[in-house]
Every structure is written in structure tokens, then in C-alpha cells.
Tab-separated table of C-alpha atoms in Angstrom:
chain	number	residue	atom	x	y	z
A	1	GLU	CA	0.019	-0.002	-0.022
A	2	ASP	CA	1.239	3.479	-0.868
A	3	GLN	CA	2.297	5.435	2.206
A	4	VAL	CA	3.875	8.806	3.013
A	5	THR	CA	5.178	9.977	6.395
A	6	GLN	CA	6.302	13.462	7.255
A	7	SER	CA	8.475	14.436	10.191
A	8	PRO	CA	8.558	16.260	12.442
A	9	GLU	CA	4.811	16.864	12.945
A	10	ALA	CA	5.582	20.345	14.257
A	11	LEU	CA	8.626	22.564	14.322
A	12	ARG	CA	9.298	25.848	16.020
A	13	LEU	CA	12.333	27.819	14.925
A	14	GLN	CA	13.779	31.226	15.663
A	15	GLU	CA	13.915	33.619	12.741
A	16	GLY	CA	17.118	32.807	10.830
A	17	GLU	CA	17.482	29.318	12.242
A	18	SER	CA	17.802	26.891	9.346
A	19	SER	CA	16.357	23.356	9.432
A	20	SER	CA	15.041	20.511	7.284
A	21	LEU	CA	11.658	18.709	6.966
A	22	ASN	CA	11.547	15.074	5.987
A	23	CYS	CA	9.171	13.109	3.794
A	24	SER	CA	9.484	9.315	3.627
A	25	TYR	CA	7.402	7.497	1.051
A	26	THR	CA	6.570	4.064	-0.301
A	27	VAL	CA	4.770	4.489	-3.633
A	28	SER	CA	4.573	2.108	-6.546
A	29	GLY	CA	5.377	3.575	-9.885
A	30	LEU	CA	6.534	6.931	-8.587
A	31	ARG	CA	5.985	9.595	-11.236
A	32	GLY	CA	6.980	12.570	-9.204
A	33	LEU	CA	6.813	14.196	-5.800
A	34	PHE	CA	5.159	17.527	-4.972
A	35	TRP	CA	5.738	19.906	-2.113
A	36	TYR	CA	2.972	22.289	-1.055
A	37	ARG	CA	2.528	25.016	1.475
A	38	GLN	CA	-0.835	25.381	3.211
A	39	ASP	CA	-1.947	28.345	5.319
A	40	PRO	CA	-4.827	27.920	7.838
A	41	GLY	CA	-8.233	27.734	6.167
A	42	LYS	CA	-6.792	27.844	2.636
A	43	GLY	CA	-6.088	25.373	-0.137
A	44	PRO	CA	-2.529	24.124	-0.565
A	45	GLU	CA	-0.174	26.267	-2.685
A	46	PHE	CA	2.275	24.587	-5.033
A	47	LEU	CA	5.991	24.880	-4.280
A	48	PHE	CA	7.964	22.229	-6.212
A	49	THR	CA	7.767	19.098	-8.278
A	50	LEU	CA	10.703	16.651	-8.238
A	51	TYR	CA	10.849	13.796	-10.757
A	52	SER	CA	14.012	11.813	-10.185
A	53	ALA	CA	16.442	10.865	-7.400
A	54	GLY	CA	19.213	13.461	-7.087
A	55	GLU	CA	17.048	16.270	-8.343
A	56	GLU	CA	17.026	19.568	-6.410
A	57	LYS	CA	14.852	22.693	-6.759
A	58	GLU	CA	15.087	25.977	-5.055
A	59	LYS	CA	12.714	28.888	-4.408
A	60	GLU	CA	13.790	31.777	-2.232
A	61	ARG	CA	14.636	30.280	1.210
A	62	LEU	CA	13.390	26.810	0.270
A	63	LYS	CA	15.256	23.903	-1.370
A	64	ALA	CA	13.714	20.530	-2.044
A	65	THR	CA	15.726	17.335	-2.721
A	66	LEU	CA	14.717	13.858	-3.643
A	67	THR	CA	16.129	10.341	-3.050
A	68	LYS	CA	14.575	6.968	-3.923
A	69	LYS	CA	12.830	6.781	-0.522
A	70	GLU	CA	12.819	10.319	0.860
A	71	SER	CA	12.508	13.955	0.106
A	72	PHE	CA	13.740	16.879	2.172
A	73	LEU	CA	12.605	20.440	2.286
A	74	HIS	CA	15.444	22.599	3.551
A	75	ILE	CA	14.621	26.021	4.953
A	76	THR	CA	17.483	28.486	5.123
A	77	ALA	CA	17.332	31.563	7.344
A	78	PRO	CA	13.535	31.458	7.639
A	79	LYS	CA	11.326	34.430	8.263
A	80	PRO	CA	8.034	34.608	10.184
A	81	GLU	CA	6.109	34.639	6.891
A	82	ASP	CA	7.399	31.130	6.218
A	83	SER	CA	5.153	29.883	9.025
A	84	ALA	CA	2.715	27.388	7.489
A	85	THR	CA	2.064	23.677	7.079
A	86	TYR	CA	4.305	22.030	4.481
A	87	LEU	CA	2.845	19.050	2.667
A	88	CYS	CA	4.633	16.355	0.744
A	89	ALA	CA	2.728	14.471	-1.996
A	90	PRO	CA	4.208	11.633	-4.010
A	91	GLU	CA	2.384	10.637	-7.178
A	92	GLY	CA	2.030	6.992	-8.005
A	93	HIS	CA	0.606	5.452	-11.143
A	94	ASP	CA	-2.988	5.766	-10.008
A	95	LYS	CA	-3.209	8.637	-7.467
A	96	ILE	CA	-1.491	11.449	-5.648
A	97	ILE	CA	-1.366	10.985	-1.877
A	98	PHE	CA	-0.464	13.529	0.772
A	99	GLY	CA	1.404	13.317	4.014
A	100	LYS	CA	-0.084	14.874	7.185
A	101	GLY	CA	2.334	17.732	6.902
A	102	THR	CA	4.815	19.529	9.144
A	103	ARG	CA	3.470	22.579	10.952
A	104	LEU	CA	6.283	25.123	10.866
A	105	HIS	CA	6.288	28.150	13.177
A	106	ILE	CA	8.980	30.785	12.817
A	107	LEU	CA	9.363	33.017	15.840
A	108	PRO	CA	10.470	36.644	15.293
B	1	GLU	CA	-6.722	33.078	-15.687
B	2	ALA	CA	-9.358	31.988	-13.116
B	3	GLY	CA	-8.201	29.415	-10.604
B	4	VAL	CA	-10.050	26.361	-9.310
B	5	THR	CA	-13.335	27.457	-7.837
B	6	GLN	CA	-15.400	25.528	-5.290
B	7	SER	CA	-18.883	26.035	-3.957
B	8	PRO	CA	-20.333	26.414	-1.508
B	9	THR	CA	-17.611	27.850	0.768
B	10	HIS	CA	-19.410	26.602	3.844
B	11	LEU	CA	-22.179	24.083	4.294
B	12	ILE	CA	-24.033	23.011	7.380
B	13	LYS	CA	-26.066	19.788	7.396
B	14	THR	CA	-27.528	17.415	9.933
B	15	ARG	CA	-26.850	13.706	10.251
B	16	GLY	CA	-28.556	11.594	7.575
B	17	GLN	CA	-28.837	14.409	5.063
B	18	GLN	CA	-27.043	14.657	1.725
B	19	ALA	CA	-24.432	17.191	0.719
B	20	THR	CA	-23.364	18.243	-2.800
B	21	LEU	CA	-20.123	20.077	-3.414
B	22	ARG	CA	-19.049	21.512	-6.723
B	23	CYS	CA	-15.732	22.259	-8.388
B	24	SER	CA	-14.801	24.126	-11.551
B	25	PRO	CA	-11.255	23.353	-12.765
B	26	ILE	CA	-8.894	25.730	-14.419
B	27	SER	CA	-9.693	26.197	-18.114
B	28	GLY	CA	-7.929	23.534	-20.127
B	29	HIS	CA	-7.560	21.101	-17.211
B	30	THR	CA	-9.325	17.789	-17.755
B	31	SER	CA	-8.409	16.040	-14.500
B	32	VAL	CA	-10.007	16.714	-11.128
B	33	TYR	CA	-9.021	15.309	-7.743
B	34	TRP	CA	-11.069	15.440	-4.541
B	35	TYR	CA	-9.550	15.256	-1.079
B	36	GLN	CA	-10.993	15.300	2.445
B	37	GLN	CA	-9.043	17.230	5.052
B	38	ALA	CA	-10.395	16.378	8.495
B	39	LEU	CA	-8.772	17.880	11.598
B	40	GLY	CA	-5.472	16.078	12.369
B	41	LEU	CA	-5.726	13.686	9.472
B	42	GLY	CA	-4.148	15.484	6.589
B	43	LEU	CA	-5.471	15.272	3.043
B	44	GLN	CA	-7.153	11.944	2.361
B	45	PHE	CA	-7.537	10.997	-1.300
B	46	LEU	CA	-11.202	10.623	-2.232
B	47	LEU	CA	-11.685	10.520	-5.998
B	48	TRP	CA	-9.915	11.183	-9.268
B	49	TYR	CA	-11.745	12.011	-12.490
B	50	ASP	CA	-10.240	12.480	-15.913
B	51	GLU	CA	-12.048	13.103	-19.199
B	52	GLY	CA	-15.336	12.321	-17.547
B	53	GLU	CA	-14.314	8.950	-16.159
B	54	GLU	CA	-13.637	7.921	-12.599
B	55	ARG	CA	-10.011	6.783	-12.651
B	56	ASN	CA	-9.581	5.877	-8.999
B	57	ARG	CA	-11.160	6.263	-5.575
B	58	GLY	CA	-9.727	6.179	-2.100
B	59	ASN	CA	-10.717	4.119	0.923
B	60	PHE	CA	-14.094	5.768	1.506
B	61	PRO	CA	-17.521	4.175	1.704
B	62	PRO	CA	-19.863	4.116	-1.372
B	63	ARG	CA	-21.935	6.993	0.093
B	64	PHE	CA	-19.145	9.177	-1.141
B	65	SER	CA	-19.644	9.533	-4.878
B	66	GLY	CA	-19.200	12.037	-7.656
B	67	ARG	CA	-19.062	12.728	-11.284
B	68	GLN	CA	-17.317	14.847	-13.871
B	69	PHE	CA	-19.368	16.725	-16.485
B	70	PRO	CA	-18.511	17.242	-20.214
B	71	ASN	CA	-17.128	20.747	-19.353
B	72	TYR	CA	-14.768	19.010	-16.808
B	73	SER	CA	-16.426	20.520	-13.756
B	74	SER	CA	-17.083	18.013	-11.021
B	75	GLU	CA	-19.493	17.287	-8.255
B	76	LEU	CA	-18.953	15.420	-4.995
B	77	ASN	CA	-21.970	13.891	-3.294
B	78	VAL	CA	-21.986	12.606	0.246
B	79	ASN	CA	-25.113	10.630	1.235
B	80	ALA	CA	-26.343	9.705	4.719
B	81	LEU	CA	-24.086	12.251	6.373
B	82	GLU	CA	-22.274	11.271	9.601
B	83	LEU	CA	-20.622	13.493	12.150
B	84	GLU	CA	-17.182	12.368	11.104
B	85	ASP	CA	-17.800	13.685	7.592
B	86	SER	CA	-17.238	17.171	8.957
B	87	ALA	CA	-14.128	18.365	7.140
B	88	LEU	CA	-12.667	20.680	4.518
B	89	TYR	CA	-13.257	19.202	1.080
B	90	LEU	CA	-10.589	20.254	-1.414
B	91	CYS	CA	-10.768	19.996	-5.195
B	92	ALA	CA	-7.674	20.241	-7.372
B	93	SER	CA	-7.202	20.190	-11.118
B	94	ILE	CA	-4.368	19.238	-13.388
B	95	ARG	CA	-3.759	19.282	-17.075
B	96	GLY	CA	-4.312	15.720	-18.329
B	97	ALA	CA	-4.009	12.433	-16.540
B	98	SER	CA	-0.231	12.409	-16.640
B	99	THR	CA	1.496	14.615	-14.242
B	100	THR	CA	3.460	17.269	-16.085
B	101	GLY	CA	3.221	19.981	-13.541
B	102	GLU	CA	1.375	21.083	-10.504
B	103	LEU	CA	-1.934	20.208	-9.028
B	104	PHE	CA	-3.865	23.450	-8.551
B	105	PHE	CA	-6.140	23.588	-5.499
B	106	GLY	CA	-9.314	25.484	-4.766
B	107	GLU	CA	-9.967	27.091	-1.385
B	108	GLY	CA	-12.206	24.244	-0.318
B	109	SER	CA	-15.735	23.640	0.932
B	110	ARG	CA	-16.094	23.368	4.634
B	111	LEU	CA	-18.805	20.840	5.575
B	112	THR	CA	-20.129	20.792	9.100
B	113	VAL	CA	-22.404	17.923	10.092
B	114	LEU	CA	-24.458	18.498	13.256
């Protein structure tokens, strides 16, 4: 059965304190892996798509990487506006499943 | 370009009633996904429609059903509502059945079952 696990569930950082979020997955026929950001009460907002192991993508303070079993979202020198829930979503051959997310809170 | 639109924004029903939620995908997108986001459970895959056909469904009972219309808009129906159906229902669209880019989400329909 396809599964995705994100860790940690919640993370509190001081502004400027870098860290990484983990996404472990077991998906048959992986086509790609998405990262999304979700603010309270809103729909998820697209960040990245990764297609193959070794691929990296960057956007402002965020960098996503992919291995055969995991993906990481690295946050460098975060700001309070980076506070949100970050969702990982691997796509298999017949559906896209989401992890429960990591709730990130950046303290000023 | 208009994004994914969902209606209604909020819906309050009582146990045993039926709820109908609607989704209009981005123009040119033929695939629609439905997800349930209940508190503390993350996004649970419900249904996937593409070109008017149901391609896959998640582990939900048959009282969760839907359809996709010729204009690619979609409808989610929940019959015999139960308290645990209270959740944010998210619709997302993508261009084609093969992933070539991002899944665009609407803002969701919040269903409350009393």
C-alpha cells in the first residue's frame, strides 16, 4: 500500500534558524513528488515538483531534494512569513497521496 | 486566468442528510482530484476524475460519490451524512491524466455535520 510519512509533525524555529523537513514514502510507480505550502483555512499552494532521485529545486529560502525513498525540504534563514504547514505528496501510477504535513512556526 | 473554484464555501447539514459540493477546474484542465481534510488527518484521497471517467477512488464508503461533467467541472456527493464527515473538502485540477506539472487547488468547501 502506498504510504507517506512526514516528520517532524511540528517545528518551532527562531527567525534565521535553518532546518530540514523530512518526507518518507513508499509508492509504486513513482511519477513525481510535490511539495505544497498550506496556510490555515486555505487550499494548498504549489511549491515544487521533483521527478527523479538526485534532483534539487530552489525557491527563495526553500530547497527541495529527492532520493529513492525520501524527500527533504530545507529552509534556510527562515522568516516569520514562512510559518505554514508544509505538505509532501508523491504521485504513484494511480493517485497522488499527501502526508499529514509539518506545521512550521517561525518566531520573530 | 481563473483558478479552481469551489462552492459552496461553507455548508451546514444534519446527520442523515445529503451534501453536494461543486468544483470548476482551471480552463484547459481535464483532471479533477477530490480530497477530504479532517482535523489532524491530513489530506485523504477521495476521487480522481479524468475526461469524464472515474480513474480511481480512495478508501471511503460508497456513500461518497461524484461525477465529472463534459465541461470538466465536477461534483462530490455525500449521502447519509455522519458526524465524522465534517471536514474541509478540497478539489484540485491538473492538465491531463499524466502529471506534467502542479496540481492546482481550490480554497475548499467546509462541511459541518451536526
